[in-house]
PDB file of N, CA and C and ligand atoms in Angstrom:
ATOM      1  N   MET S 900     -11.896 -14.562  32.572  1.00  0.00           N
ATOM      2  CA  MET S 900     -11.954 -13.374  31.704  1.00  0.00           C
ATOM      3  C   MET S 900     -12.043 -13.805  30.239  1.00  0.00           C
ATOM      4  N   LYS S 901     -12.867 -13.100  29.533  1.00  0.00           N
ATOM      5  CA  LYS S 901     -13.040 -13.404  28.117  1.00  0.00           C
ATOM      6  C   LYS S 901     -12.030 -12.588  27.300  1.00  0.00           C
ATOM      7  N   ILE S 902     -11.468 -13.235  26.286  1.00  0.00           N
ATOM      8  CA  ILE S 902     -10.547 -12.516  25.425  1.00  0.00           C
ATOM      9  C   ILE S 902     -11.350 -11.880  24.295  1.00  0.00           C
ATOM     10  N   HIS S 903     -11.280 -10.554  24.218  1.00  0.00           N
ATOM     11  CA  HIS S 903     -12.038  -9.828  23.209  1.00  0.00           C
ATOM     12  C   HIS S 903     -11.173  -9.582  21.983  1.00  0.00           C
ATOM     13  N   LYS S 904     -11.873  -9.282  20.893  1.00  0.00           N
ATOM     14  CA  LYS S 904     -11.160  -8.952  19.657  1.00  0.00           C
ATOM     15  C   LYS S 904     -11.223  -7.454  19.419  1.00  0.00           C
ATOM     16  N   CYS S 905     -10.161  -6.928  18.858  1.00  0.00           N
ATOM     17  CA  CYS S 905     -10.137  -5.506  18.527  1.00  0.00           C
ATOM     18  C   CYS S 905     -11.160  -5.231  17.423  1.00  0.00           C
ATOM     19  N   ALA S 906     -11.963  -4.185  17.616  1.00  0.00           N
ATOM     20  CA  ALA S 906     -13.004  -3.870  16.640  1.00  0.00           C
ATOM     21  C   ALA S 906     -12.408  -3.308  15.357  1.00  0.00           C
ATOM     22  N   PHE S 907     -11.173  -2.877  15.416  1.00  0.00           N
ATOM     23  CA  PHE S 907     -10.566  -2.246  14.239  1.00  0.00           C
ATOM     24  C   PHE S 907      -9.667  -3.204  13.464  1.00  0.00           C
ATOM     25  N   CYS S 908      -8.687  -3.790  14.138  1.00  0.00           N
ATOM     26  CA  CYS S 908      -7.742  -4.632  13.411  1.00  0.00           C
ATOM     27  C   CYS S 908      -8.012  -6.125  13.601  1.00  0.00           C
ATOM     28  N   GLY S 909      -8.848  -6.498  14.586  1.00  0.00           N
ATOM     29  CA  GLY S 909      -9.203  -7.901  14.758  1.00  0.00           C
ATOM     30  C   GLY S 909      -8.247  -8.700  15.611  1.00  0.00           C
ATOM     31  N   ALA S 910      -7.275  -8.046  16.226  1.00  0.00           N
ATOM     32  CA  ALA S 910      -6.313  -8.766  17.057  1.00  0.00           C
ATOM     33  C   ALA S 910      -6.930  -9.131  18.405  1.00  0.00           C
ATOM     34  N   ASP S 911      -6.419 -10.188  19.027  1.00  0.00           N
ATOM     35  CA  ASP S 911      -6.883 -10.582  20.355  1.00  0.00           C
ATOM     36  C   ASP S 911      -6.401  -9.571  21.393  1.00  0.00           C
ATOM     37  N   ILE S 912      -7.294  -9.260  22.358  1.00  0.00           N
ATOM     38  CA  ILE S 912      -6.932  -8.329  23.415  1.00  0.00           C
ATOM     39  C   ILE S 912      -6.850  -9.116  24.718  1.00  0.00           C
ATOM     40  N   PRO S 913      -5.667  -9.244  25.333  1.00  0.00           N
ATOM     41  CA  PRO S 913      -5.561  -9.935  26.611  1.00  0.00           C
ATOM     42  C   PRO S 913      -6.244  -9.134  27.716  1.00  0.00           C
ATOM     43  N   PRO S 914      -6.737  -9.802  28.767  1.00  0.00           N
ATOM     44  CA  PRO S 914      -7.411  -9.089  29.853  1.00  0.00           C
ATOM     45  C   PRO S 914      -6.503  -8.029  30.476  1.00  0.00           C
ATOM     46  N   GLY S 915      -7.047  -6.838  30.661  1.00  0.00           N
ATOM     47  CA  GLY S 915      -6.277  -5.756  31.252  1.00  0.00           C
ATOM     48  C   GLY S 915      -5.635  -4.845  30.240  1.00  0.00           C
ATOM     49  N   TYR S 916      -5.733  -5.207  28.969  1.00  0.00           N
ATOM     50  CA  TYR S 916      -5.115  -4.381  27.938  1.00  0.00           C
ATOM     51  C   TYR S 916      -6.190  -3.733  27.075  1.00  0.00           C
ATOM     52  N   GLY S 917      -5.797  -2.777  26.296  1.00  0.00           N
ATOM     53  CA  GLY S 917      -6.689  -2.194  25.306  1.00  0.00           C
ATOM     54  C   GLY S 917      -7.593  -1.119  25.873  1.00  0.00           C
ATOM     55  N   ILE S 918      -8.477  -0.654  25.018  1.00  0.00           N
ATOM     56  CA  ILE S 918      -9.378   0.444  25.362  1.00  0.00           C
ATOM     57  C   ILE S 918     -10.808  -0.037  25.159  1.00  0.00           C
ATOM     58  N   MET S 919     -11.647   0.170  26.178  1.00  0.00           N
ATOM     59  CA  MET S 919     -13.069  -0.104  26.019  1.00  0.00           C
ATOM     60  C   MET S 919     -13.762   1.231  25.782  1.00  0.00           C
ATOM     61  N   TYR S 920     -14.441   1.318  24.672  1.00  0.00           N
ATOM     62  CA  TYR S 920     -15.062   2.574  24.277  1.00  0.00           C
ATOM     63  C   TYR S 920     -16.556   2.378  24.152  1.00  0.00           C
ATOM     64  N   VAL S 921     -17.319   3.233  24.832  1.00  0.00           N
ATOM     65  CA  VAL S 921     -18.782   3.138  24.764  1.00  0.00           C
ATOM     66  C   VAL S 921     -19.272   4.299  23.914  1.00  0.00           C
ATOM     67  N   ARG S 922     -19.943   3.965  22.838  1.00  0.00           N
ATOM     68  CA  ARG S 922     -20.480   4.997  21.955  1.00  0.00           C
ATOM     69  C   ARG S 922     -21.692   5.670  22.586  1.00  0.00           C
ATOM     70  N   THR S 923     -22.106   6.786  22.017  1.00  0.00           N
ATOM     71  CA  THR S 923     -23.237   7.524  22.586  1.00  0.00           C
ATOM     72  C   THR S 923     -24.538   6.734  22.474  1.00  0.00           C
ATOM     73  N   ASP S 924     -24.611   5.779  21.533  1.00  0.00           N
ATOM     74  CA  ASP S 924     -25.833   4.968  21.454  1.00  0.00           C
ATOM     75  C   ASP S 924     -25.774   3.747  22.372  1.00  0.00           C
ATOM     76  N   GLY S 925     -24.698   3.578  23.128  1.00  0.00           N
ATOM     77  CA  GLY S 925     -24.637   2.523  24.130  1.00  0.00           C
ATOM     78  C   GLY S 925     -23.878   1.285  23.713  1.00  0.00           C
ATOM     79  N   THR S 926     -23.469   1.166  22.445  1.00  0.00           N
ATOM     80  CA  THR S 926     -22.735  -0.019  22.038  1.00  0.00           C
ATOM     81  C   THR S 926     -21.297   0.052  22.536  1.00  0.00           C
ATOM     82  N   VAL S 927     -20.784  -1.096  22.981  1.00  0.00           N
ATOM     83  CA  VAL S 927     -19.433  -1.168  23.523  1.00  0.00           C
ATOM     84  C   VAL S 927     -18.509  -1.721  22.442  1.00  0.00           C
ATOM     85  N   VAL S 928     -17.458  -0.984  22.162  1.00  0.00           N
ATOM     86  CA  VAL S 928     -16.457  -1.472  21.217  1.00  0.00           C
ATOM     87  C   VAL S 928     -15.108  -1.475  21.930  1.00  0.00           C
ATOM     88  N   ARG S 929     -14.284  -2.446  21.580  1.00  0.00           N
ATOM     89  CA  ARG S 929     -12.971  -2.578  22.216  1.00  0.00           C
ATOM     90  C   ARG S 929     -11.876  -2.445  21.175  1.00  0.00           C
ATOM     91  N   TYR S 930     -10.823  -1.759  21.577  1.00  0.00           N
ATOM     92  CA  TYR S 930      -9.681  -1.583  20.687  1.00  0.00           C
ATOM     93  C   TYR S 930      -8.428  -2.075  21.397  1.00  0.00           C
ATOM     94  N   CYS S 931      -7.498  -2.661  20.626  1.00  0.00           N
ATOM     95  CA  CYS S 931      -6.309  -3.253  21.237  1.00  0.00           C
ATOM     96  C   CYS S 931      -5.295  -2.191  21.631  1.00  0.00           C
ATOM     97  N   SER S 932      -5.286  -1.062  20.920  1.00  0.00           N
ATOM     98  CA  SER S 932      -4.276  -0.057  21.197  1.00  0.00           C
ATOM     99  C   SER S 932      -4.836   1.330  20.918  1.00  0.00           C
ATOM    100  N   ARG S 933      -4.062   2.339  21.307  1.00  0.00           N
ATOM    101  CA  ARG S 933      -4.456   3.704  21.043  1.00  0.00           C
ATOM    102  C   ARG S 933      -4.443   3.986  19.541  1.00  0.00           C
ATOM    103  N   LYS S 934      -3.539   3.304  18.857  1.00  0.00           N
ATOM    104  CA  LYS S 934      -3.453   3.457  17.399  1.00  0.00           C
ATOM    105  C   LYS S 934      -4.782   3.077  16.743  1.00  0.00           C
ATOM    106  N   CYS S 935      -5.333   1.944  17.150  1.00  0.00           N
ATOM    107  CA  CYS S 935      -6.608   1.498  16.593  1.00  0.00           C
ATOM    108  C   CYS S 935      -7.742   2.409  17.037  1.00  0.00           C
ATOM    109  N   PHE S 936      -7.708   2.842  18.290  1.00  0.00           N
ATOM    110  CA  PHE S 936      -8.762   3.689  18.828  1.00  0.00           C
ATOM    111  C   PHE S 936      -8.842   5.015  18.076  1.00  0.00           C
ATOM    112  N   VAL S 937      -7.690   5.652  17.898  1.00  0.00           N
ATOM    113  CA  VAL S 937      -7.658   6.943  17.215  1.00  0.00           C
ATOM    114  C   VAL S 937      -8.016   6.785  15.742  1.00  0.00           C
ATOM    115  N   SER S 938      -7.536   5.722  15.107  1.00  0.00           N
ATOM    116  CA  SER S 938      -7.829   5.495  13.695  1.00  0.00           C
ATOM    117  C   SER S 938      -9.326   5.322  13.470  1.00  0.00           C
ATOM    118  N   ALA S 939      -9.986   4.622  14.414  1.00  0.00           N
ATOM    119  CA  ALA S 939     -11.403   4.322  14.236  1.00  0.00           C
ATOM    120  C   ALA S 939     -12.275   5.509  14.611  1.00  0.00           C
ATOM    121  N   THR S 940     -11.954   6.183  15.719  1.00  0.00           N
ATOM    122  CA  THR S 940     -12.870   7.208  16.220  1.00  0.00           C
ATOM    123  C   THR S 940     -12.558   8.591  15.658  1.00  0.00           C
ATOM    124  N   ARG S 941     -11.299   8.976  15.645  1.00  0.00           N
ATOM    125  CA  ARG S 941     -11.002  10.354  15.243  1.00  0.00           C
ATOM    126  C   ARG S 941     -10.884  10.488  13.732  1.00  0.00           C
ATOM    127  N   PHE S 942     -10.233   9.485  13.094  1.00  0.00           N
ATOM    128  CA  PHE S 942     -10.010   9.627  11.654  1.00  0.00           C
ATOM    129  C   PHE S 942     -11.045   8.860  10.839  1.00  0.00           C
ATOM    130  N   LYS S 943     -11.810   7.981  11.519  1.00  0.00           N
ATOM    131  CA  LYS S 943     -12.860   7.179  10.853  1.00  0.00           C
ATOM    132  C   LYS S 943     -12.310   6.459   9.622  1.00  0.00           C
ATOM    133  N   ARG S 944     -11.194   5.789   9.836  1.00  0.00           N
ATOM    134  CA  ARG S 944     -10.550   5.093   8.728  1.00  0.00           C
ATOM    135  C   ARG S 944     -11.227   3.749   8.473  1.00  0.00           C
ATOM    136  N   ASN S 945     -11.097   3.290   7.265  1.00  0.00           N
ATOM    137  CA  ASN S 945     -11.581   1.964   6.918  1.00  0.00           C
ATOM    138  C   ASN S 945     -10.435   0.968   7.108  1.00  0.00           C
ATOM    139  N   PRO S 946     -10.573   0.005   8.061  1.00  0.00           N
ATOM    140  CA  PRO S 946      -9.452  -0.895   8.334  1.00  0.00           C
ATOM    141  C   PRO S 946      -9.045  -1.755   7.140  1.00  0.00           C
ATOM    142  N   ARG S 947      -9.976  -1.968   6.204  1.00  0.00           N
ATOM    143  CA  ARG S 947      -9.645  -2.789   5.040  1.00  0.00           C
ATOM    144  C   ARG S 947      -8.693  -2.078   4.091  1.00  0.00           C
ATOM    145  N   LYS S 948      -8.590  -0.755   4.237  1.00  0.00           N
ATOM    146  CA  LYS S 948      -7.744   0.003   3.322  1.00  0.00           C
ATOM    147  C   LYS S 948      -6.366   0.299   3.908  1.00  0.00           C
ATOM    148  N   LEU S 949      -6.131  -0.126   5.157  1.00  0.00           N
ATOM    149  CA  LEU S 949      -4.867   0.206   5.806  1.00  0.00           C
ATOM    150  C   LEU S 949      -3.876  -0.953   5.677  1.00  0.00           C
ATOM    151  N   ALA S 950      -2.665  -0.615   5.277  1.00  0.00           N
ATOM    152  CA  ALA S 950      -1.655  -1.643   5.037  1.00  0.00           C
ATOM    153  C   ALA S 950      -1.262  -2.339   6.330  1.00  0.00           C
ATOM    154  N   TRP S 951      -1.143  -1.591   7.442  1.00  0.00           N
ATOM    155  CA  TRP S 951      -0.652  -2.214   8.677  1.00  0.00           C
ATOM    156  C   TRP S 951      -1.697  -3.150   9.287  1.00  0.00           C
ATOM    157  N   VAL S 952      -2.984  -2.902   9.022  1.00  0.00           N
ATOM    158  CA  VAL S 952      -4.013  -3.811   9.524  1.00  0.00           C
ATOM    159  C   VAL S 952      -3.995  -5.108   8.724  1.00  0.00           C
ATOM    160  N   ARG S 953      -3.870  -4.975   7.413  1.00  0.00           N
ATOM    161  CA  ARG S 953      -3.864  -6.166   6.564  1.00  0.00           C
ATOM    162  C   ARG S 953      -2.659  -7.052   6.870  1.00  0.00           C
ATOM    163  N   LYS S 954      -1.543  -6.417   7.137  1.00  0.00           N
ATOM    164  CA  LYS S 954      -0.329  -7.163   7.458  1.00  0.00           C
ATOM    165  C   LYS S 954      -0.522  -7.941   8.756  1.00  0.00           C
ATOM    166  N   GLN S 955      -1.159  -7.295   9.747  1.00  0.00           N
ATOM    167  CA  GLN S 955      -1.400  -7.913  11.038  1.00  0.00           C
ATOM    168  C   GLN S 955      -2.351  -9.097  10.904  1.00  0.00           C
ATOM    169  N   GLN S 956      -3.400  -8.931  10.100  1.00  0.00           N
ATOM    170  CA  GLN S 956      -4.378  -9.994   9.941  1.00  0.00           C
ATOM    171  C   GLN S 956      -3.778 -11.190   9.203  1.00  0.00           C
ATOM    172  N   LYS S 957      -2.868 -10.912   8.280  1.00  0.00           N
ATOM    173  CA  LYS S 957      -2.238 -11.980   7.540  1.00  0.00           C
ATOM    174  C   LYS S 957      -1.347 -12.816   8.449  1.00  0.00           C
ATOM    175  N   ARG S 958      -0.700 -12.123   9.401  1.00  0.00           N
ATOM    176  CA  ARG S 958       0.181 -12.816  10.336  1.00  0.00           C
ATOM    177  C   ARG S 958      -0.626 -13.717  11.271  1.00  0.00           C
ATOM    178  N   GLN S 959      -1.852 -13.288  11.618  1.00  0.00           N
ATOM    179  CA  GLN S 959      -2.655 -14.054  12.562  1.00  0.00           C
ATOM    180  C   GLN S 959      -3.209 -15.340  11.962  1.00  0.00           C
ATOM    181  N   SER S 960      -3.659 -15.272  10.717  1.00  0.00           N
ATOM    182  CA  SER S 960      -4.336 -16.417  10.121  1.00  0.00           C
ATOM    183  C   SER S 960      -3.353 -17.436   9.570  1.00  0.00           C
TER     184      SER S 960
HETATM  185 ZN1   ZN O 211      -6.397  -3.205  17.010  1.00  0.00          ZN
END
């Protein structure tokens, strides 16, 4: 199994976790959690402007 990255926050998604979302144009995007999924699809937030995403990315690198 390939480990995918969250399209919103960039975190690693272990196999069996997260949400796979297929857009109407056919592109597949993966999100690590419902928080990321809702932020990206319903609220159309910019991940670069969110404090909790930046904090998470800083911890990873
Ligand atoms: Zn995420």
